[in-house]
Amino acid sequence: MSVFEVEQGSSPVILAFPHTGTDVPADIREKLNDNGKILADTDWHIHRLYDGLLPGATTVRALFHRYVIDANRDPSGQSLYPGQNTTGLVPVTDFDGKPIWLDGQEPDETEVSRRQQQFHTPYHAALRAEIDRVKAIHGVAVLYDCHSIRSHIPFLFEGKLPDFNIGTNSGTTCDPRIERAVADVCENAIGFTSVLNGRFRGGWTTRHYANLPENIHAVQMELAQSTHLASEELPFAYDETVAAPLRAHLKDILQNIEKIAFDLAKGN
């Protein structure tokens, strides 16, 4: 199976999709229990949601499911949210804290290492290559990491998640103008809620690649799935009518980021 897909563009903006893949090799799938085989924790249809919003943007998409290995986790296994419920490099539970593997079939350290080499490492090598390519062209690169999650998950957070969840690790992963441009669109989006560096402050991808002295900037956007799905339960269908207003705001966000990137490339 293919590990990732890349569409190279000419913009300084790169869209990363670490969690939209649903491919699970047969030898791994047979070890999942019935709950795991639902693949409920997929970022359903996020690559479709962003499709065509910023012509020229490069996209890097993992095709494997996060239950194979999570492409947005530190390969060391260290948690980015100490003291909070979360899932690991290779999850053993879903986002509700329920087991996803058959009894005795949870991956051991050797299996985790194998999956890291087969899936996690190649995906990030491809993402790094695109960041380097875009940076070489423009002198600047902005990585926009695309995510979604159910709006109600008591195991991970209390209450209802805001629609837009912007993560810049407390302003350390991007130029303040980028952070402000994203937040302004979200805060002024009528009918939507938003938060900056709330429960989701930016995952490993955002924190790992951001390098402001080198003019490499990163932002994570975690969207509540209620903003674009017909239902946050099976079959997790995409709803074009529901998604249309969201797409308009996301387009504004990406266009604003691109304009700022061009300014940064000029030294402004």
Short mmCIF file of C-alpha atoms in Angstrom, two decimals:
data_model
loop_
_atom_site.label_atom_id
_atom_site.label_comp_id
_atom_site.label_asym_id
_atom_site.label_seq_id
_atom_site.Cartn_x
_atom_site.Cartn_y
_atom_site.Cartn_z
CA MET A 1 0.00 0.00 0.00
CA SER A 2 1.07 3.59 -0.59
CA VAL A 3 2.05 5.46 2.55
CA PHE A 4 1.35 9.03 1.43
CA GLU A 5 0.43 11.20 -1.53
CA VAL A 6 1.89 14.57 -2.47
CA GLU A 7 0.59 17.25 -4.80
CA GLN A 8 3.27 19.87 -5.36
CA GLY A 9 2.21 23.48 -5.75
CA SER A 10 3.84 26.86 -6.25
CA SER A 11 2.45 28.62 -3.15
CA PRO A 12 4.47 29.17 0.04
CA VAL A 13 1.62 27.40 1.89
CA ILE A 14 1.67 23.65 2.53
CA LEU A 15 -1.41 21.75 3.71
CA ALA A 16 -0.72 18.60 5.72
CA PHE A 17 -3.31 15.87 6.29
CA PRO A 18 -1.96 13.34 8.81
CA HIS A 19 -5.28 11.79 9.85
CA THR A 20 -7.56 11.49 6.79
CA GLY A 21 -6.16 8.13 5.67
CA THR A 22 -8.23 4.98 6.17
CA ASP A 23 -5.81 2.33 4.84
CA VAL A 24 -5.02 -0.46 7.28
CA PRO A 25 -2.86 -3.40 6.13
CA ALA A 26 -4.59 -6.77 6.43
CA ASP A 27 -2.14 -8.09 9.03
CA ILE A 28 -2.92 -5.11 11.27
CA ARG A 29 -6.66 -4.97 10.59
CA GLU A 30 -7.12 -8.58 11.72
CA LYS A 31 -5.83 -7.59 15.18
CA LEU A 32 -8.38 -4.78 15.61
CA ASN A 33 -11.55 -5.56 17.54
CA ASP A 34 -14.98 -4.64 16.19
CA ASN A 35 -14.76 -1.20 17.77
CA GLY A 36 -11.34 -0.56 16.23
CA LYS A 37 -12.49 -1.60 12.77
CA ILE A 38 -14.99 1.29 12.73
CA LEU A 39 -12.00 3.66 12.44
CA ALA A 40 -14.14 6.27 14.20
CA ASP A 41 -11.24 8.60 14.99
CA THR A 42 -10.57 9.46 11.36
CA ASP A 43 -10.44 13.13 10.30
CA TRP A 44 -13.33 12.40 7.97
CA HIS A 45 -13.32 14.19 4.58
CA ILE A 46 -10.92 16.93 5.66
CA HIS A 47 -8.92 16.70 2.41
CA ARG A 48 -12.21 17.14 0.53
CA LEU A 49 -13.17 20.09 2.72
CA TYR A 50 -9.97 21.98 1.80
CA ASP A 51 -9.87 20.90 -1.84
CA GLY A 52 -9.46 23.85 -4.21
CA LEU A 53 -9.50 26.55 -1.52
CA LEU A 54 -5.98 27.78 -2.25
CA PRO A 55 -4.82 27.08 -5.82
CA GLY A 56 -1.11 26.40 -5.82
CA ALA A 57 -0.93 25.06 -2.28
CA THR A 58 1.15 21.93 -1.82
CA THR A 59 -0.62 19.04 -0.09
CA VAL A 60 0.94 16.13 1.79
CA ARG A 61 -1.53 13.46 2.90
CA ALA A 62 -0.94 10.30 4.94
CA LEU A 63 -2.96 7.40 3.50
CA PHE A 64 -2.61 5.06 6.50
CA HIS A 65 -5.02 5.27 9.42
CA ARG A 66 -3.95 6.70 12.75
CA TYR A 67 -4.59 3.30 14.39
CA VAL A 68 -1.71 1.94 12.31
CA ILE A 69 0.46 4.72 13.72
CA ASP A 70 -0.34 8.33 14.48
CA ALA A 71 1.50 10.64 12.08
CA ASN A 72 0.97 13.59 14.42
CA ARG A 73 2.66 12.09 17.47
CA ASP A 74 6.22 12.40 18.68
CA PRO A 75 8.07 9.27 17.48
CA SER A 76 9.61 9.01 20.95
CA GLY A 77 6.13 8.42 22.35
CA GLN A 78 6.31 11.46 24.65
CA SER A 79 2.93 13.10 25.29
CA LEU A 80 2.41 16.69 24.17
CA TYR A 81 -0.32 17.12 26.77
CA PRO A 82 1.07 15.77 30.06
CA GLY A 83 -1.61 15.04 32.62
CA GLN A 84 -4.43 15.03 30.07
CA ASN A 85 -6.16 12.10 28.43
CA THR A 86 -4.85 11.52 24.92
CA THR A 87 -3.87 8.69 22.59
CA GLY A 88 -0.32 7.58 21.87
CA LEU A 89 1.97 6.97 18.93
CA VAL A 90 0.11 3.74 18.26
CA PRO A 91 -3.23 4.10 20.06
CA VAL A 92 -4.51 1.31 22.27
CA THR A 93 -7.90 2.98 22.79
CA ASP A 94 -10.18 5.23 20.77
CA PHE A 95 -11.02 8.81 21.75
CA ASP A 96 -13.67 7.50 24.15
CA GLY A 97 -11.10 5.45 26.05
CA LYS A 98 -12.43 2.15 24.68
CA PRO A 99 -10.00 -0.60 23.53
CA ILE A 100 -9.47 -0.93 19.78
CA TRP A 101 -7.37 -4.14 19.72
CA LEU A 102 -8.33 -7.75 20.36
CA ASP A 103 -7.18 -9.02 23.75
CA GLY A 104 -3.47 -9.78 23.62
CA GLN A 105 -3.06 -8.22 20.17
CA GLU A 106 -1.94 -4.75 21.25
CA PRO A 107 1.28 -3.81 19.40
CA ASP A 108 4.49 -4.29 21.39
CA GLU A 109 7.63 -2.13 21.14
CA THR A 110 9.00 -4.13 18.23
CA GLU A 111 5.78 -3.73 16.26
CA VAL A 112 5.59 -0.01 17.04
CA SER A 113 9.15 0.40 15.79
CA ARG A 114 8.32 -1.49 12.59
CA ARG A 115 5.33 0.70 11.90
CA GLN A 116 7.33 3.81 12.62
CA GLN A 117 9.87 2.86 9.97
CA GLN A 118 7.25 1.76 7.44
CA PHE A 119 4.74 4.59 7.83
CA HIS A 120 5.61 7.45 10.18
CA THR A 121 9.15 8.07 8.93
CA PRO A 122 8.33 8.08 5.18
CA TYR A 123 5.37 10.44 5.66
CA HIS A 124 7.49 12.92 7.55
CA ALA A 125 10.35 12.60 5.09
CA ALA A 126 7.90 13.59 2.36
CA LEU A 127 6.58 16.50 4.43
CA ARG A 128 10.10 17.70 5.22
CA ALA A 129 11.04 17.51 1.55
CA GLU A 130 8.10 19.73 0.59
CA ILE A 131 8.85 22.25 3.31
CA ASP A 132 12.44 22.43 2.10
CA ARG A 133 11.35 22.73 -1.55
CA VAL A 134 8.86 25.52 -0.86
CA LYS A 135 11.35 27.33 1.38
CA ALA A 136 13.98 27.16 -1.37
CA ILE A 137 11.56 28.76 -3.85
CA HIS A 138 10.12 31.52 -1.66
CA GLY A 139 12.50 31.94 1.25
CA VAL A 140 9.54 31.17 3.50
CA ALA A 141 7.22 28.23 4.13
CA VAL A 142 3.96 28.07 6.07
CA LEU A 143 2.75 24.64 7.17
CA TYR A 144 -0.98 24.50 7.84
CA ASP A 145 -1.81 21.23 9.58
CA CYS A 146 -5.41 20.15 8.88
CA HIS A 147 -7.42 18.24 11.48
CA SER A 148 -10.94 17.52 12.71
CA ILE A 149 -12.54 15.83 15.69
CA ARG A 150 -15.99 15.12 17.10
CA SER A 151 -17.43 18.09 18.94
CA HIS A 152 -18.28 16.06 22.07
CA ILE A 153 -15.68 13.66 23.52
CA PRO A 154 -15.88 13.61 27.35
CA PHE A 155 -12.77 11.41 27.58
CA LEU A 156 -10.65 14.19 26.03
CA PHE A 157 -12.39 17.45 26.96
CA GLU A 158 -15.39 18.82 28.82
CA GLY A 159 -18.47 20.17 27.10
CA LYS A 160 -18.67 21.06 23.42
CA LEU A 161 -15.54 21.81 21.45
CA PRO A 162 -15.44 25.17 19.62
CA ASP A 163 -15.81 25.00 15.84
CA PHE A 164 -12.35 26.45 15.13
CA ASN A 165 -9.46 25.33 17.34
CA ILE A 166 -6.28 27.17 16.39
CA GLY A 167 -2.96 25.82 17.64
CA THR A 168 0.31 27.76 17.60
CA ASN A 169 1.76 26.42 20.87
CA SER A 170 1.08 29.73 22.60
CA GLY A 171 2.38 31.78 19.69
CA THR A 172 5.74 30.02 19.32
CA THR A 173 5.18 28.27 15.97
CA CYS A 174 4.42 31.17 13.64
CA ASP A 175 4.79 34.89 13.07
CA PRO A 176 2.26 36.85 15.16
CA ARG A 177 0.70 38.21 11.97
CA ILE A 178 -0.15 34.70 10.82
CA GLU A 179 -1.68 33.80 14.17
CA ARG A 180 -3.71 37.02 14.22
CA ALA A 181 -4.90 36.62 10.64
CA VAL A 182 -6.21 33.12 11.36
CA ALA A 183 -7.80 34.13 14.65
CA ASP A 184 -9.45 37.23 13.13
CA VAL A 185 -11.27 35.19 10.48
CA CYS A 186 -12.44 32.66 13.05
CA GLU A 187 -13.54 35.24 15.61
CA ASN A 188 -15.56 37.13 13.00
CA ALA A 189 -17.17 34.06 11.43
CA ILE A 190 -20.87 34.54 12.15
CA GLY A 191 -22.47 31.45 13.63
CA PHE A 192 -19.14 29.83 14.50
CA THR A 193 -17.17 29.57 17.74
CA SER A 194 -13.40 29.59 18.07
CA VAL A 195 -10.51 29.37 20.49
CA LEU A 196 -6.79 30.08 20.19
CA ASN A 197 -4.47 27.61 21.94
CA GLY A 198 -7.22 25.95 23.93
CA ARG A 199 -7.43 22.16 24.35
CA PHE A 200 -5.51 21.74 21.09
CA ARG A 201 -2.41 23.94 21.04
CA GLY A 202 -0.74 22.29 18.07
CA GLY A 203 0.50 18.73 17.78
CA TRP A 204 3.93 17.28 17.13
CA THR A 205 3.90 18.25 13.45
CA THR A 206 3.28 21.91 14.22
CA ARG A 207 5.86 22.09 16.97
CA HIS A 208 8.46 19.96 15.22
CA TYR A 209 8.66 21.82 11.91
CA ALA A 210 8.19 25.41 13.06
CA ASN A 211 11.47 27.32 12.88
CA LEU A 212 10.90 31.05 12.94
CA PRO A 213 14.59 32.05 12.55
CA GLU A 214 14.55 30.01 9.31
CA ASN A 215 11.22 31.57 8.25
CA ILE A 216 9.32 28.28 8.58
CA HIS A 217 5.94 28.81 10.24
CA ALA A 218 3.29 26.32 11.34
CA VAL A 219 -0.35 26.41 12.45
CA GLN A 220 -2.68 23.59 13.40
CA MET A 221 -6.40 23.89 12.74
CA GLU A 222 -8.66 21.43 14.55
CA LEU A 223 -12.24 21.68 13.30
CA ALA A 224 -15.31 20.34 15.07
CA GLN A 225 -16.80 17.75 12.74
CA SER A 226 -20.27 19.18 13.28
CA THR A 227 -19.20 22.02 10.96
CA HIS A 228 -19.01 19.82 7.86
CA LEU A 229 -20.47 16.36 8.48
CA ALA A 230 -24.09 15.28 8.21
CA SER A 231 -23.52 13.34 11.43
CA GLU A 232 -20.59 12.73 13.77
CA GLU A 233 -21.60 9.05 13.86
CA LEU A 234 -21.60 6.30 11.23
CA PRO A 235 -21.47 6.68 8.30
CA PHE A 236 -19.67 10.03 8.93
CA ALA A 237 -21.02 11.45 5.67
CA TYR A 238 -19.82 14.78 4.28
CA ASP A 239 -22.53 17.45 3.93
CA GLU A 240 -21.78 19.99 1.20
CA THR A 241 -24.52 22.36 2.36
CA VAL A 242 -23.31 22.35 5.97
CA ALA A 243 -19.69 22.67 4.85
CA ALA A 244 -20.19 25.57 2.42
CA PRO A 245 -20.02 28.42 4.98
CA LEU A 246 -17.02 26.79 6.63
CA ARG A 247 -15.21 26.48 3.30
CA ALA A 248 -15.67 30.20 2.69
CA HIS A 249 -13.98 31.03 5.99
CA LEU A 250 -11.20 28.51 5.44
CA LYS A 251 -10.54 30.04 2.03
CA ASP A 252 -10.17 33.46 3.65
CA ILE A 253 -7.77 32.00 6.20
CA LEU A 254 -5.54 30.37 3.60
CA GLN A 255 -5.52 33.41 1.33
CA ASN A 256 -4.58 35.66 4.24
CA ILE A 257 -1.79 33.29 5.29
CA GLU A 258 -0.43 33.28 1.74
CA LYS A 259 -0.41 37.09 1.55
CA ILE A 260 1.49 37.31 4.83
CA ALA A 261 3.94 34.65 3.63
CA PHE A 262 4.74 36.73 0.55
CA ASP A 263 5.30 39.75 2.81
CA LEU A 264 7.62 37.71 5.03
CA ALA A 265 9.52 36.58 1.93
CA LYS A 266 10.14 40.24 1.11
CA GLY A 267 11.39 40.89 4.61
CA ASN A 268 8.37 42.99 5.53
#
